[in-house]
């Protein structure tokens, strides 16, 4: 599948880091210099990228596991969804969940983007749902 992309940053296009990677790394585009997220602070980080996805596809913006584990940095609305009809700049809402300030430098890999197919559901209103073994069992229902 081909995805049209405009790159207004001075960074290379996102790429898959390994042959079997699901996500493309997104880099911060900070032409005015680094930004610092204080503990519990959130911020919108631009990438300089604009995409045109085929109908029936979405792109999900997800945290990078290394930043989450080592620095406490994650994507606040994870996963963030980019719809096929969105033409604006891809931006990432990052939050610093650590107790230390975190500096984001221009070109730093801040998130990953996964492109996937999706369906639009037709909602059919009914009076009751089919019974299952699980039923209404929710969070933690099948064990810890």
PDB file of N, CA, C and O in Angstrom, residues 51-83:
ATOM      1  N   UNK A  51      -0.192  13.435   5.900  1.00  0.00           N
ATOM      2  CA  UNK A  51      -0.400  12.220   5.122  1.00  0.00           C
ATOM      3  C   UNK A  51      -1.798  12.169   4.524  1.00  0.00           C
ATOM      4  O   UNK A  51      -2.718  12.841   4.995  1.00  0.00           O
ATOM      5  N   UNK A  52      -1.927  11.356   3.491  1.00  0.00           N
ATOM      6  CA  UNK A  52      -3.210  11.063   2.864  1.00  0.00           C
ATOM      7  C   UNK A  52      -3.370   9.548   2.844  1.00  0.00           C
ATOM      8  O   UNK A  52      -2.755   8.857   2.034  1.00  0.00           O
ATOM      9  N   UNK A  53      -4.179   9.067   3.777  1.00  0.00           N
ATOM     10  CA  UNK A  53      -4.414   7.631   3.885  1.00  0.00           C
ATOM     11  C   UNK A  53      -5.517   7.194   2.935  1.00  0.00           C
ATOM     12  O   UNK A  53      -6.464   7.944   2.692  1.00  0.00           O
ATOM     13  N   UNK A  54      -5.439   5.976   2.422  1.00  0.00           N
ATOM     14  CA  UNK A  54      -6.535   5.452   1.609  1.00  0.00           C
ATOM     15  C   UNK A  54      -7.792   5.277   2.462  1.00  0.00           C
ATOM     16  O   UNK A  54      -7.704   5.026   3.671  1.00  0.00           O
ATOM     17  N   UNK A  55      -8.964   5.386   1.833  1.00  0.00           N
ATOM     18  CA  UNK A  55     -10.224   5.146   2.525  1.00  0.00           C
ATOM     19  C   UNK A  55     -10.200   3.726   3.089  1.00  0.00           C
ATOM     20  O   UNK A  55      -9.728   2.792   2.443  1.00  0.00           O
ATOM     21  N   UNK A  56     -10.668   3.567   4.314  1.00  0.00           N
ATOM     22  CA  UNK A  56     -10.673   2.258   4.965  1.00  0.00           C
ATOM     23  C   UNK A  56      -9.434   2.001   5.805  1.00  0.00           C
ATOM     24  O   UNK A  56      -9.279   0.926   6.376  1.00  0.00           O
ATOM     25  N   UNK A  57      -8.541   3.011   5.900  1.00  0.00           N
ATOM     26  CA  UNK A  57      -7.338   2.880   6.709  1.00  0.00           C
ATOM     27  C   UNK A  57      -7.277   4.003   7.728  1.00  0.00           C
ATOM     28  O   UNK A  57      -7.863   5.070   7.537  1.00  0.00           O
ATOM     29  N   UNK A  58      -6.562   3.766   8.796  1.00  0.00           N
ATOM     30  CA  UNK A  58      -6.278   4.776   9.815  1.00  0.00           C
ATOM     31  C   UNK A  58      -4.807   4.647  10.184  1.00  0.00           C
ATOM     32  O   UNK A  58      -4.168   3.629   9.908  1.00  0.00           O
ATOM     33  N   UNK A  59      -4.293   5.676  10.821  1.00  0.00           N
ATOM     34  CA  UNK A  59      -2.957   5.604  11.400  1.00  0.00           C
ATOM     35  C   UNK A  59      -3.114   5.831  12.896  1.00  0.00           C
ATOM     36  O   UNK A  59      -3.813   6.753  13.320  1.00  0.00           O
ATOM     37  N   UNK A  60      -2.495   4.974  13.689  1.00  0.00           N
ATOM     38  CA  UNK A  60      -2.531   5.123  15.141  1.00  0.00           C
ATOM     39  C   UNK A  60      -1.176   5.620  15.626  1.00  0.00           C
ATOM     40  O   UNK A  60      -0.140   5.084  15.238  1.00  0.00           O
ATOM     41  N   UNK A  61      -1.207   6.657  16.457  1.00  0.00           N
ATOM     42  CA  UNK A  61       0.012   7.196  17.055  1.00  0.00           C
ATOM     43  C   UNK A  61       0.116   6.603  18.453  1.00  0.00           C
ATOM     44  O   UNK A  61      -0.785   6.766  19.275  1.00  0.00           O
ATOM     45  N   UNK A  62       1.220   5.899  18.689  1.00  0.00           N
ATOM     46  CA  UNK A  62       1.402   5.149  19.927  1.00  0.00           C
ATOM     47  C   UNK A  62       2.709   5.547  20.609  1.00  0.00           C
ATOM     48  O   UNK A  62       3.624   6.026  19.960  1.00  0.00           O
ATOM     49  N   UNK A  63       2.805   5.266  21.921  1.00  0.00           N
ATOM     50  CA  UNK A  63       4.055   5.561  22.633  1.00  0.00           C
ATOM     51  C   UNK A  63       5.199   4.684  22.147  1.00  0.00           C
ATOM     52  O   UNK A  63       4.980   3.606  21.591  1.00  0.00           O
ATOM     53  N   UNK A  64       6.404   5.150  22.368  1.00  0.00           N
ATOM     54  CA  UNK A  64       7.596   4.328  22.175  1.00  0.00           C
ATOM     55  C   UNK A  64       7.904   3.683  23.525  1.00  0.00           C
ATOM     56  O   UNK A  64       8.004   4.371  24.544  1.00  0.00           O
ATOM     57  N   UNK A  65       8.059   2.378  23.530  1.00  0.00           N
ATOM     58  CA  UNK A  65       8.228   1.659  24.799  1.00  0.00           C
ATOM     59  C   UNK A  65       9.482   2.092  25.548  1.00  0.00           C
ATOM     60  O   UNK A  65       9.475   2.176  26.778  1.00  0.00           O
ATOM     61  N   UNK A  66      10.566   2.385  24.837  1.00  0.00           N
ATOM     62  CA  UNK A  66      11.795   2.810  25.498  1.00  0.00           C
ATOM     63  C   UNK A  66      11.624   4.126  26.239  1.00  0.00           C
ATOM     64  O   UNK A  66      12.101   4.278  27.369  1.00  0.00           O
ATOM     65  N   UNK A  67      10.945   5.096  25.621  1.00  0.00           N
ATOM     66  CA  UNK A  67      10.702   6.378  26.304  1.00  0.00           C
ATOM     67  C   UNK A  67       9.795   6.193  27.506  1.00  0.00           C
ATOM     68  O   UNK A  67       9.987   6.832  28.541  1.00  0.00           O
ATOM     69  N   UNK A  68       8.810   5.325  27.373  1.00  0.00           N
ATOM     70  CA  UNK A  68       7.893   5.086  28.486  1.00  0.00           C
ATOM     71  C   UNK A  68       8.614   4.443  29.666  1.00  0.00           C
ATOM     72  O   UNK A  68       8.481   4.896  30.806  1.00  0.00           O
ATOM     73  N   UNK A  69       9.391   3.408  29.398  1.00  0.00           N
ATOM     74  CA  UNK A  69      10.075   2.692  30.472  1.00  0.00           C
ATOM     75  C   UNK A  69      11.207   3.501  31.091  1.00  0.00           C
ATOM     76  O   UNK A  69      11.297   3.628  32.313  1.00  0.00           O
ATOM     77  N   UNK A  70      12.054   4.064  30.242  1.00  0.00           N
ATOM     78  CA  UNK A  70      13.266   4.727  30.742  1.00  0.00           C
ATOM     79  C   UNK A  70      13.030   6.150  31.233  1.00  0.00           C
ATOM     80  O   UNK A  70      13.705   6.617  32.150  1.00  0.00           O
ATOM     81  N   UNK A  71      12.069   6.857  30.624  1.00  0.00           N
ATOM     82  CA  UNK A  71      11.894   8.284  30.930  1.00  0.00           C
ATOM     83  C   UNK A  71      10.509   8.665  31.433  1.00  0.00           C
ATOM     84  O   UNK A  71      10.279   9.813  31.810  1.00  0.00           O
ATOM     85  N   UNK A  72       9.543   7.739  31.388  1.00  0.00           N
ATOM     86  CA  UNK A  72       8.193   8.064  31.839  1.00  0.00           C
ATOM     87  C   UNK A  72       7.426   8.943  30.872  1.00  0.00           C
ATOM     88  O   UNK A  72       6.489   9.624  31.258  1.00  0.00           O
ATOM     89  N   UNK A  73       7.803   8.920  29.592  1.00  0.00           N
ATOM     90  CA  UNK A  73       7.156   9.748  28.572  1.00  0.00           C
ATOM     91  C   UNK A  73       6.221   8.879  27.753  1.00  0.00           C
ATOM     92  O   UNK A  73       6.620   7.832  27.242  1.00  0.00           O
ATOM     93  N   UNK A  74       4.978   9.313  27.614  1.00  0.00           N
ATOM     94  CA  UNK A  74       4.009   8.531  26.857  1.00  0.00           C
ATOM     95  C   UNK A  74       3.100   9.447  26.042  1.00  0.00           C
ATOM     96  O   UNK A  74       3.100  10.667  26.223  1.00  0.00           O
ATOM     97  N   UNK A  75       2.335   8.835  25.155  1.00  0.00           N
ATOM     98  CA  UNK A  75       1.355   9.557  24.344  1.00  0.00           C
ATOM     99  C   UNK A  75       0.070   9.628  25.160  1.00  0.00           C
ATOM    100  O   UNK A  75      -0.461   8.595  25.576  1.00  0.00           O
ATOM    101  N   UNK A  76      -0.423  10.842  25.372  1.00  0.00           N
ATOM    102  CA  UNK A  76      -1.536  11.041  26.292  1.00  0.00           C
ATOM    103  C   UNK A  76      -2.832  10.408  25.795  1.00  0.00           C
ATOM    104  O   UNK A  76      -3.540   9.779  26.555  1.00  0.00           O
ATOM    105  N   UNK A  77      -3.160  10.567  24.533  1.00  0.00           N
ATOM    106  CA  UNK A  77      -4.408  10.008  24.006  1.00  0.00           C
ATOM    107  C   UNK A  77      -4.130   8.714  23.251  1.00  0.00           C
ATOM    108  O   UNK A  77      -4.568   8.533  22.136  1.00  0.00           O
ATOM    109  N   UNK A  78      -3.422   7.822  23.879  1.00  0.00           N
ATOM    110  CA  UNK A  78      -2.908   6.640  23.206  1.00  0.00           C
ATOM    111  C   UNK A  78      -3.970   5.564  23.035  1.00  0.00           C
ATOM    112  O   UNK A  78      -4.632   5.207  24.000  1.00  0.00           O
ATOM    113  N   UNK A  79      -4.143   5.019  21.847  1.00  0.00           N
ATOM    114  CA  UNK A  79      -3.507   5.516  20.630  1.00  0.00           C
ATOM    115  C   UNK A  79      -4.304   6.674  20.045  1.00  0.00           C
ATOM    116  O   UNK A  79      -5.527   6.670  20.050  1.00  0.00           O
ATOM    117  N   UNK A  80      -3.588   7.652  19.540  1.00  0.00           N
ATOM    118  CA  UNK A  80      -4.231   8.747  18.813  1.00  0.00           C
ATOM    119  C   UNK A  80      -4.557   8.258  17.412  1.00  0.00           C
ATOM    120  O   UNK A  80      -3.761   7.554  16.801  1.00  0.00           O
ATOM    121  N   UNK A  81      -5.728   8.601  16.922  1.00  0.00           N
ATOM    122  CA  UNK A  81      -6.161   8.130  15.607  1.00  0.00           C
ATOM    123  C   UNK A  81      -6.067   9.242  14.578  1.00  0.00           C
ATOM    124  O   UNK A  81      -6.541  10.350  14.797  1.00  0.00           O
ATOM    125  N   UNK A  82      -5.457   8.921  13.445  1.00  0.00           N
ATOM    126  CA  UNK A  82      -5.449   9.809  12.282  1.00  0.00           C
ATOM    127  C   UNK A  82      -6.390   9.186  11.265  1.00  0.00           C
ATOM    128  O   UNK A  82      -6.158   8.071  10.782  1.00  0.00           O
ATOM    129  N   UNK A  83      -7.477   9.888  10.963  1.00  0.00           N
ATOM    130  CA  UNK A  83      -8.477   9.387  10.019  1.00  0.00           C
ATOM    131  C   UNK A  83      -8.047   9.630   8.579  1.00  0.00           C
ATOM    132  O   UNK A  83      -7.231  10.519   8.305  1.00  0.00           O
TER     133      UNK A  83
END
